[in-house]
XYZ file of C-alpha atoms in Angstrom:
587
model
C 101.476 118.795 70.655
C 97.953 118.123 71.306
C 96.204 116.332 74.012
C 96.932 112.124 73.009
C 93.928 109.926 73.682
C 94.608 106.409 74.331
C 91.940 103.263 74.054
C 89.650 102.660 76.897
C 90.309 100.322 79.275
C 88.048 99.011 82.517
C 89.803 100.634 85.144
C 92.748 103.258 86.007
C 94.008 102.878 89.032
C 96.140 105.912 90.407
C 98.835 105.117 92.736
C 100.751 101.846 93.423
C 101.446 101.961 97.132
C 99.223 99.339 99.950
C 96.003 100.440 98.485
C 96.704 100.793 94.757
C 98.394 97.304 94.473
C 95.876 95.296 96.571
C 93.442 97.371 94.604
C 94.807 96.456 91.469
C 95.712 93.292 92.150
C 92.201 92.262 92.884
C 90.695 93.799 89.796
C 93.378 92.317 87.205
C 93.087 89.091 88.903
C 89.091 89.177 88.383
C 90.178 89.300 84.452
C 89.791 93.080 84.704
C 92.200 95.385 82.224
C 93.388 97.411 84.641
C 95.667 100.575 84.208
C 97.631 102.115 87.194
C 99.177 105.270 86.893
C 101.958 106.394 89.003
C 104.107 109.578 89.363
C 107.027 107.991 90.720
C 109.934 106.102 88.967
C 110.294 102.137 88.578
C 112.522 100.815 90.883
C 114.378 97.847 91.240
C 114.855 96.705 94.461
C 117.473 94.403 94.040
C 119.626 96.760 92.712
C 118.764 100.607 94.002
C 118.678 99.152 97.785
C 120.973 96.242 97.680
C 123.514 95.864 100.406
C 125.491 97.363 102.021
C 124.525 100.835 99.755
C 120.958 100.446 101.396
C 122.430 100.934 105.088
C 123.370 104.939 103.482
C 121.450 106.659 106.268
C 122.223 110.543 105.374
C 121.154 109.531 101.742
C 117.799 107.506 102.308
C 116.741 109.508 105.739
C 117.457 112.737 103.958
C 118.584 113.030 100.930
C 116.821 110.144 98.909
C 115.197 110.738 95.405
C 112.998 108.188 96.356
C 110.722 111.211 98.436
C 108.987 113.615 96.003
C 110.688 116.591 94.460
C 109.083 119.662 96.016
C 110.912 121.556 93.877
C 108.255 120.885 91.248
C 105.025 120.018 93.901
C 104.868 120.808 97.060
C 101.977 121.615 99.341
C 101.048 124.769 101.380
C 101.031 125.434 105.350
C 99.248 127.357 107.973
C 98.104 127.147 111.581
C 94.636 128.916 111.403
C 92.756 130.791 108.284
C 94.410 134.400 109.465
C 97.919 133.133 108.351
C 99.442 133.285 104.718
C 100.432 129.944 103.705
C 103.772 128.850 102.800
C 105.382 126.552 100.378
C 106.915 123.373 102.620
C 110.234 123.592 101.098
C 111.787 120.675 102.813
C 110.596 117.701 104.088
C 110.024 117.430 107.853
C 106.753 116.430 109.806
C 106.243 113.784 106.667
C 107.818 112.619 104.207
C 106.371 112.041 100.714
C 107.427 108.737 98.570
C 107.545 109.057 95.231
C 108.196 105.669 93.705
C 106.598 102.470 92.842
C 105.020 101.060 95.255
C 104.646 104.734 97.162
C 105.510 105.668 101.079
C 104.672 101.615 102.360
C 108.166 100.767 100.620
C 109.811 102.210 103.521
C 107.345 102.166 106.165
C 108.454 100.582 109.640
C 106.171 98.124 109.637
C 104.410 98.768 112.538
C 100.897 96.696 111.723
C 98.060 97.339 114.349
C 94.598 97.537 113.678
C 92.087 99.811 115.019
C 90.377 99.532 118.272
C 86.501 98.521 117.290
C 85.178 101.629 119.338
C 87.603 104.022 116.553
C 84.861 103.138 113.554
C 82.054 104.505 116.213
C 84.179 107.706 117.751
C 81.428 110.422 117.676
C 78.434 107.873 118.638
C 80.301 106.232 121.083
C 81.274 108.675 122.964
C 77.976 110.885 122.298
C 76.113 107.834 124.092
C 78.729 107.438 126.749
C 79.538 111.026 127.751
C 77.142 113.588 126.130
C 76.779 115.613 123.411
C 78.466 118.729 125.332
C 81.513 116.559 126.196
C 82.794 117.366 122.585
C 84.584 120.668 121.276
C 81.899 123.019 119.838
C 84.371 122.959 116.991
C 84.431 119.024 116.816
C 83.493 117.687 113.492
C 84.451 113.839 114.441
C 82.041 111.333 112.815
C 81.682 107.390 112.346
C 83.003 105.771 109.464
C 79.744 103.882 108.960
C 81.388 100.308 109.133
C 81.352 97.957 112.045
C 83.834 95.937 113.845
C 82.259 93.036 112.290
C 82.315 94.034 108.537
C 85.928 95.114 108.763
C 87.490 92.061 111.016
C 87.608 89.910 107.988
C 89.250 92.033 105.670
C 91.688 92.728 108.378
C 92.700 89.473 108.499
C 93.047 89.475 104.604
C 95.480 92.300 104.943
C 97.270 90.172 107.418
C 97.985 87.416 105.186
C 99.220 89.644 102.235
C 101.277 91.213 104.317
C 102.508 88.130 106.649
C 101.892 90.131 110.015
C 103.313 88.519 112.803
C 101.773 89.101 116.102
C 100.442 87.160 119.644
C 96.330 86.985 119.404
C 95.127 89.039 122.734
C 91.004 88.340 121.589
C 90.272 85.452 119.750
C 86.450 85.384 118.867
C 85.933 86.885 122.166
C 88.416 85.096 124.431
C 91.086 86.720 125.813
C 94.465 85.009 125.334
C 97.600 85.184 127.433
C 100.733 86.801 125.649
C 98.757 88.831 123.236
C 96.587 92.356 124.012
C 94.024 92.185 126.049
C 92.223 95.295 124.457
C 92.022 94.497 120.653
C 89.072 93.505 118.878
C 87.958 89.843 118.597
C 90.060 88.399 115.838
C 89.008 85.227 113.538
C 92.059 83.863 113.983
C 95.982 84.212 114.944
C 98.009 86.063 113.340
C 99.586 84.339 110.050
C 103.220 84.453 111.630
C 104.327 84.192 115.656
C 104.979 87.188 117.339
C 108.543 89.358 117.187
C 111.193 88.247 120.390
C 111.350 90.400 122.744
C 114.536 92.187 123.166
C 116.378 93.331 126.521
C 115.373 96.903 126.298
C 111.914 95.522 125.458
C 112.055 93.089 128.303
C 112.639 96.089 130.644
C 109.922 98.169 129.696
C 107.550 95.285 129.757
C 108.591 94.634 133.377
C 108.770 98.268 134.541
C 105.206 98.742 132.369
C 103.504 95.421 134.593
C 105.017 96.154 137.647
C 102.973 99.585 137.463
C 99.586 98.336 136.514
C 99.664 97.781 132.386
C 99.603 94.504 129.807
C 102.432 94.855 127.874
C 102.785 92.645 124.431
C 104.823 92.364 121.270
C 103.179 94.944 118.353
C 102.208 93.038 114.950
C 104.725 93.582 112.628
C 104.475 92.821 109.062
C 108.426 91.933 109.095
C 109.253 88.342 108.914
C 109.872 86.503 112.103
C 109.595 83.038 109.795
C 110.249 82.813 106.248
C 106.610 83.263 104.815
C 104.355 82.464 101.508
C 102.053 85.123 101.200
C 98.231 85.192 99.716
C 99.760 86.060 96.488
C 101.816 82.937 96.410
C 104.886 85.525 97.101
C 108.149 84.418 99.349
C 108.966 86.572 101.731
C 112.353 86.186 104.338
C 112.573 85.678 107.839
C 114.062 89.317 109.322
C 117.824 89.416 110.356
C 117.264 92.307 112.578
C 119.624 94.577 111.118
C 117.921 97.727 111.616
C 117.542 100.521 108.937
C 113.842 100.069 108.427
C 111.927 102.992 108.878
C 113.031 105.561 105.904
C 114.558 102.522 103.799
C 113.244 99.991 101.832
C 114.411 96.151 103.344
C 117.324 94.716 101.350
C 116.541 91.156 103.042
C 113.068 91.123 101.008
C 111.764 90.543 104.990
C 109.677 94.066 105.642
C 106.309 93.065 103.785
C 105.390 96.537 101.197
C 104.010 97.073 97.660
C 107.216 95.854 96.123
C 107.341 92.749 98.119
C 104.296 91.448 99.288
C 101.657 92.557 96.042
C 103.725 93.721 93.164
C 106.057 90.806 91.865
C 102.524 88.883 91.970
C 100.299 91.730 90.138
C 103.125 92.196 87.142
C 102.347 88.620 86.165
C 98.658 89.494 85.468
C 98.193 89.558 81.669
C 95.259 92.297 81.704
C 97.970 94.698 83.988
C 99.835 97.680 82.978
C 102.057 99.783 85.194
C 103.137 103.243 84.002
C 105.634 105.170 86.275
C 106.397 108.539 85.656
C 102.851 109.268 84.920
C 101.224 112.270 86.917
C 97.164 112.131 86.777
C 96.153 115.557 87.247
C 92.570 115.448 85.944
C 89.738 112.572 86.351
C 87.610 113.939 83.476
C 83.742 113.615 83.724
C 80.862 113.371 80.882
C 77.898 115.879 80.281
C 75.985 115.530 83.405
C 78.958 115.558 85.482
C 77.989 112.248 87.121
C 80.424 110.028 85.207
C 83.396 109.583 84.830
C 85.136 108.908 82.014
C 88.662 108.616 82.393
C 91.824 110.016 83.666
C 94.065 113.008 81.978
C 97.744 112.551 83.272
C 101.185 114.088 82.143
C 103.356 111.319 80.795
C 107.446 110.974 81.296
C 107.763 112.912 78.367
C 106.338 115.576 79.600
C 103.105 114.717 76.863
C 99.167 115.017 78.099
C 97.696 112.120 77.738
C 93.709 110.717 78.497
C 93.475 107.394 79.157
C 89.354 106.731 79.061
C 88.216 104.108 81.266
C 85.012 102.721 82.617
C 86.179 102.657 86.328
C 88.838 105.070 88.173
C 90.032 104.550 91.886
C 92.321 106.821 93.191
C 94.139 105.204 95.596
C 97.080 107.566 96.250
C 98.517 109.420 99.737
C 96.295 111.502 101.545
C 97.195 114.704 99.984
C 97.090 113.537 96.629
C 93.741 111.814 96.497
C 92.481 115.076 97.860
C 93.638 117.485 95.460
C 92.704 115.227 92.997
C 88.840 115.545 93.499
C 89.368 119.195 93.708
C 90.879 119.753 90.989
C 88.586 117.658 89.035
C 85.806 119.148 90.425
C 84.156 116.306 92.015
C 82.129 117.001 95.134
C 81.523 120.360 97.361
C 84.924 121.908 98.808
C 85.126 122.249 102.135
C 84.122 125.523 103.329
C 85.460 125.993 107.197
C 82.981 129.191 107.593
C 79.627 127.084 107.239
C 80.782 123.811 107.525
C 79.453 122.678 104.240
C 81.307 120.338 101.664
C 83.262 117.734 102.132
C 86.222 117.786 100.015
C 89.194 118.882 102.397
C 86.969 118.405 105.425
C 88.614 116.752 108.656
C 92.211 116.805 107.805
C 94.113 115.321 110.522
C 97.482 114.577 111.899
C 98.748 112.357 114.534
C 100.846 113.954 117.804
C 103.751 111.744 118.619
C 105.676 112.335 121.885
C 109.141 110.749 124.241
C 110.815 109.981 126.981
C 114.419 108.821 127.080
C 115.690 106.872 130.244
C 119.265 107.004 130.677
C 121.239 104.017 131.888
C 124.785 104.499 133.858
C 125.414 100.916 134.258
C 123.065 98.735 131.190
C 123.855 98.952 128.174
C 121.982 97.805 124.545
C 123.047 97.630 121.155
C 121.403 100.089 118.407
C 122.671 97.945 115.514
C 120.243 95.204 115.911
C 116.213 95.723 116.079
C 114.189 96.787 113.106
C 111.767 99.720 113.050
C 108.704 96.990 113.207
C 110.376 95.151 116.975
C 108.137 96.982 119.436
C 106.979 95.863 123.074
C 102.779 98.123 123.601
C 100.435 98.450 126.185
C 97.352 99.922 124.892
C 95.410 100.590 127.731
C 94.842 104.313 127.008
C 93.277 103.495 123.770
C 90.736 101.589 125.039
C 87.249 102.254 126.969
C 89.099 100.559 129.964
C 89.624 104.827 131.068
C 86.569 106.707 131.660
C 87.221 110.206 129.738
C 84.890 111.780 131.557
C 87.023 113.079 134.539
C 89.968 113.513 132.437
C 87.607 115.663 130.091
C 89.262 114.377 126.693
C 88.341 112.156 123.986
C 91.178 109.880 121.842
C 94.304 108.113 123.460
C 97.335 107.031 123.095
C 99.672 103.851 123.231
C 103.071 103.708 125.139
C 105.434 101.887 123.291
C 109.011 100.456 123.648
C 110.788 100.439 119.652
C 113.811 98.560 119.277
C 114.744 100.198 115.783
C 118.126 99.407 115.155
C 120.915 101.513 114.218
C 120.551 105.677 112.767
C 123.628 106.603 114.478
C 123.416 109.757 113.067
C 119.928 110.478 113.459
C 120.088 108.625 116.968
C 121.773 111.446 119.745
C 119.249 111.104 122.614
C 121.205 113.201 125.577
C 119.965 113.839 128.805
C 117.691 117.123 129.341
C 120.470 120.248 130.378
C 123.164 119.214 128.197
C 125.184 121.487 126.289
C 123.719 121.804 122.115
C 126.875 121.598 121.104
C 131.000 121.427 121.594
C 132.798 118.703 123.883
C 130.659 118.324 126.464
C 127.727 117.265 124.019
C 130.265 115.150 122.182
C 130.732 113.292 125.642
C 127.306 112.706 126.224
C 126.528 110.886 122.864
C 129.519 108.912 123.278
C 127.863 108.061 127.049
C 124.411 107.882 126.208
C 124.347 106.157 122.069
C 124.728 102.469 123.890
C 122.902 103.364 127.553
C 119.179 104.905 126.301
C 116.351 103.455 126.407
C 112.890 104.991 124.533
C 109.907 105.244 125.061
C 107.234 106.492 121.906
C 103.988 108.162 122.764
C 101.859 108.679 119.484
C 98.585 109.633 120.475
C 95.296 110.419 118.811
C 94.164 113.532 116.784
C 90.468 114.568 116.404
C 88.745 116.624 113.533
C 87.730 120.255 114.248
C 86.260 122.728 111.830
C 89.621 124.709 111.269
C 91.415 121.752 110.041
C 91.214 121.559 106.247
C 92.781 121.217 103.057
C 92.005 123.051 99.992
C 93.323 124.277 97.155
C 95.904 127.463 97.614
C 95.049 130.293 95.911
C 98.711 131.443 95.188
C 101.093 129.062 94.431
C 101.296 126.278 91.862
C 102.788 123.262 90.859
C 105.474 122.635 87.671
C 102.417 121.916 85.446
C 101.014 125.363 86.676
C 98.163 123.760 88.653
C 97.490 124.620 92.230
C 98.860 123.442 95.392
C 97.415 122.150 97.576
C 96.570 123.775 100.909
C 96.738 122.790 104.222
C 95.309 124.749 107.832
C 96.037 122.997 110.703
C 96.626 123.311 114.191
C 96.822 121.186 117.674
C 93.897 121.748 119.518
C 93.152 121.555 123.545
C 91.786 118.478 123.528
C 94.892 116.495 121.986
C 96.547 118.731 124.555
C 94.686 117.153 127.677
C 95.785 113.938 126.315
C 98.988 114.117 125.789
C 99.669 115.448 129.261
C 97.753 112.742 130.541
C 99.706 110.101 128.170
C 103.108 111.741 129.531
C 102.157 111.139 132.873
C 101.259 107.663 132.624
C 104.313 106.971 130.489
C 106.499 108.639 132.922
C 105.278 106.229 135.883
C 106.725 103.201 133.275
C 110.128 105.587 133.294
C 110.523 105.915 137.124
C 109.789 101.970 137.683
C 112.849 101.192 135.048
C 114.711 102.981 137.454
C 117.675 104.486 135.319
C 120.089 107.224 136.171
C 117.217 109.551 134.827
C 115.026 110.649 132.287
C 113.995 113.318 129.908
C 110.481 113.777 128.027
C 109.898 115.979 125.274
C 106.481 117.961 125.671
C 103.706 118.869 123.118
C 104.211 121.843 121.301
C 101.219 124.833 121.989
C 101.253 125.242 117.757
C 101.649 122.441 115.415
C 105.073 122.803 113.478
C 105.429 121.247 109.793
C 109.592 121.447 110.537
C 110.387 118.257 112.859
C 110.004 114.472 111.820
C 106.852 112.790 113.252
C 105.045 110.317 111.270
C 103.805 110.136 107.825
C 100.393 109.585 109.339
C 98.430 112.129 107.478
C 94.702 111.453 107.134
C 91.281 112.776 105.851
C 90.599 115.209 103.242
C 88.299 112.848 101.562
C 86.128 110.882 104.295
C 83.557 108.453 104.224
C 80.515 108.239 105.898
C 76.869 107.567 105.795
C 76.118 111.481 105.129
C 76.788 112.478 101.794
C 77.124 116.348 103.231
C 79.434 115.383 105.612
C 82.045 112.959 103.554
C 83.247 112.297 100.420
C 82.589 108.660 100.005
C 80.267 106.045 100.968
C 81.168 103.237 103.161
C 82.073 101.398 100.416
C 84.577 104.419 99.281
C 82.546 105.164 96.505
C 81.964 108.868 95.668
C 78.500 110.400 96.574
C 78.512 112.402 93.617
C 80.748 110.379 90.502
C 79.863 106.344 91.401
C 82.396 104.797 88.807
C 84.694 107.152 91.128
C 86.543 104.893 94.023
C 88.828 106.945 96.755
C 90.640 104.607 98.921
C 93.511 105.444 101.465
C 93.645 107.055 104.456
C 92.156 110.240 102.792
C 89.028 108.303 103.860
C 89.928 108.417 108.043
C 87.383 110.794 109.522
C 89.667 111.684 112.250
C 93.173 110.104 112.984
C 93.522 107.021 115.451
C 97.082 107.114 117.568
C 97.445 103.059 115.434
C 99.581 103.287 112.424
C 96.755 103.849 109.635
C 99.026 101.329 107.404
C 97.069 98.034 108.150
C 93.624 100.170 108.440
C 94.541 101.383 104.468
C 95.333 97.642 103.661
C 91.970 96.717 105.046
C 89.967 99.439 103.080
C 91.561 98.397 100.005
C 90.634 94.608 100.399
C 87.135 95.905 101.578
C 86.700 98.212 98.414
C 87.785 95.922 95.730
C 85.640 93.324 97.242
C 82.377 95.792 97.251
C 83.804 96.645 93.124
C 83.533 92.820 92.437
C 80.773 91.356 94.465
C 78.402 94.702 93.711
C 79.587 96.996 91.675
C 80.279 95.150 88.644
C 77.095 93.124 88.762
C 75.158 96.623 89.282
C 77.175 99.939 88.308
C 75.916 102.445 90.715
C 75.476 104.010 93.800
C 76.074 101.115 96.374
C 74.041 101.142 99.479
């Protein structure tokens, strides 16, 4: 059966997680016809994750058909260029959603927002410390936005999304209860902040007693029952853990299918089409335009859906291999430097410590993967880099997550692997541990790139994609520095003892970290140096729009979730206030 060509339509929008639906949502509701394509299955959540099925831990941590079948796409992995890549045949660092409403439908909910200084990381520190103080193999950059230009949009993420959180800076005042070392905010946060629970309560005392500002992280999980931008409900949180890895059966963890979704499906000029896999954004003559999007339908059918404005708005990998195999822009080429397609892949280190308690004990069933007690004075200027000679931070954090009993076995360091010993020590130690998270920063280098492999291909026989990556010294320098702060926290909670785990010397794709993957498809002010404008636009297609954290030059230790949010809200307001009046490069 031939190719099947569908009527035109104003936009296709591919992918329907935080920046396809806000993306979307504000184009249908601007009386746009807009299509979105995703790959995934429909899902009802009212059904798939209702209680008490939704509380399966082996099934939705694990074994979940929810996360994409790499049986049928995977992507490729290496440490440096001299390796052969490998198929990731399991998933382990991250995990890949593949459903409506994408990898924010079981997110934690952990909602911070940049530091201001993160949109200025190569010119601020250039001006502070020196060219010389970065890597010769650095290839960090600004995004070419401003603290300014982004606050507001951060703030409309905040109301889609109901975060709660304390204000630390309100238009440049610092308030009590909140952190000290965010940006100046408009205004507070739409809901009050999470309670604080015992374990958090500890840490924030053991964290002030040595020197730090502890406060509640935003969370974009309930703690009032909440009325959304989009005139959506959304339920206070009963702190019944099982966040992170699940999608909320309460309707209380703000994602695609809660917070933007119910809303968009009631636009008249909306379609959603699961199941659909764009592999192709097809361009006219002059290779300057784009015309529309070829994807491969349920049926298994090729179909092109024209359309007079595409935004890919997918996960990081995917919006990436997308331009490359469409052949839009240079690809990345890690010998000279040049393109920008695949350039300044990134991916965020995330270290522990456990403290053990003989004599305190919490409980593991209640919490929530968003209930989390911060200090964020390493991500902030208030360290000078210069004698610690790196660049980046990291935050020390306290989660109260609630529950995993079977991913949950923290032991202390020494203890047998296995047998009746180890069984004795979970029993001792499930109640009586307290820990504490350490995701830090990751900068850019030259050697860290995605491209397309040159082997091994996907179901539909097109190539995988490819990625090279490796820790480098300076995330190195600080993480050891992070550990040592962190462990100062650890001594002053004064438990029976404690364990840390330490940085790896080679970046492993095996172990859980975060699905915190970024780059591949940057902006910037330099068209030879990123993908997209500041406005996510393509340099080299302008009806082309590439929004998601595909667009981070280099990867901030903050959850990227909000940040995405906020580029999607900043995009589709660029696309309706600009754009549309004038189609064409935006400047």
């Amino acid at each position: 059966m031939g190719l099947k060509k569908l009527k035109p339509v104003d936009v296709v929008v591919i992918g329907s997680g935080v920046a396809g639906s806000i993306m979307s949502m504000e184009l249908a509701s601007a009386g746009l016809q807009v299509v979105c394509l995703e790959r995934g299955r429909m899902v009802n959540p009212n059904v798939e994750f209702a209680k008490p099925f939704v509380y399966d831990e082996l099934k939705y941590q694990r074994h979940s058909d929810i996360f994409q079948n790499l049986s049928r796409e995977t992507i490729t992995f290496r440490n440096h260029a001299g390796q052969t890549a490998l198929p990731m045949r399991e998933l382990g660092s991250f995990k890949l959603v593949e459903i409506v409403g994408g990898a924010a439908s079981v997110w934690g909910g952990t909602a911070k927002r940049l530091m201001p200084t993160d949109f200025e990381m190569h010119s601020a520190t250039v001006n502070k410390y020196g060219q010389d103080f970065l890597s010769p193999d650095s290839s960090i950059q600004d995004w070419d936005l401003t603290w300014d230009e982004v606050e507001p949009y951060y703030d409309m993420f905040e109301e889609i999304y109901g975060v709660a959180g304390k204000a630390g800076n309100l238009n440049g005042k610092i308030q009590p209860g909140g952190n000290p070392h965010e940006g100046p905010r408009s205004r507070e946060f739409p809901n009050p902040p999470t309670r604080r629970t015992p374990a958090g309560k500890l840490f924030a005392d053991a964290a002030t007693e040595v020197g730090f500002a502890p406060y509640q992280g935003p969370s974009a999980a309930m703690t009032e029952d909440y009325v959304n931008l989009y005139k959506l409900p959304l339920s206070r949180c009963r702190l019944g853990g099982f966040c992170s890895s699940h999608v909320c059966a309460e309707g209380a963890k703000a994602t695609p299918l809660t917070a933007v979704l119910p809303a968009l499906y009631r636009q008249k000029t909306f379609e959603m089409r699961p199941l659909c896999n764009a592999t192709r954004i097809n361009l006219d003559s002059t290779r300057k335009q784009a015309t529309g999007v070829t994807y491969i339908d349920a049926r298994g059918e090729e179909v092109e859906q024209p359309a007079g404005l595409v935004v890919v708005a997918a996960y990081c990998f995917n919006n990436t291999r997308l331009l490359l195999l469409s052949g839009i822009g240079t690809p990345y080429d890690p010998r000279t430097g040049r393109g920008a397609i695949g350039r300044n892949y990134s991916y965020r280190p995330y270290g522990g410590i456990s403290v053990f308690f003989e004599d305190r004990e919490f409980n593991p069933f209640i919490g929530g993967g968003m209930v989390y007690t911060a200090v964020d004075e390493l991500l902030s200027d208030a360290i000078d880099h210069g004698p610690l000679g790196f660049i980046g931070g990291a935050a020390i954090e306290c989660f109260s997550l609630g529950a995993l009993p079977i991913k949950s076995k923290p032991v202390p360091a020494g203890t047998p692997r296995w047998g009746g010993e180890w069984k004795k020590a979970v029993a001792q130690n499930y109640r009586r541990t307290l820990n504490i998270s350490i995701p830090g920063s990751c900068m850019s280098y030259r050697q860290n790139y995605l491209d397309l492999d040159p082997t091994y291909k996907d179901a539909n026989g097109l190539p995988l994609l490819r990625m090279t990556f490796d820790w480098q010294e300076n995330e190195r320098k600080m993480m050891a520095y992070a550990y040592e702060r962190a462990e100062e926290i650890a001594r002053a909670l004064k438990g029976k003892t404690y364990s840390k785990g330490t940085m790896p010397s080679k970046y492993s794709i095996g172990p859980y970290q975060a699905t915190h993957n970024v780059g591949g498809a940057v902006m910037g002010s330099d068209p030879s140096t990123s993908a997209v404008n500041r406005y996510l636009q393509s340099w080299d297609v302008p009806n082309v729009f590439v929004v998601g954290g595909s667009a981070f030059p280099q990867n901030p230790s903050t959850s990227p979730t909000a940040t995405i949010g906020m580029l999607a809200c900043w995009a589709a307001d660029a696309i309706k206030d600009s754009y549309l009046r004038r189609p064409g490069q935006l400047m």
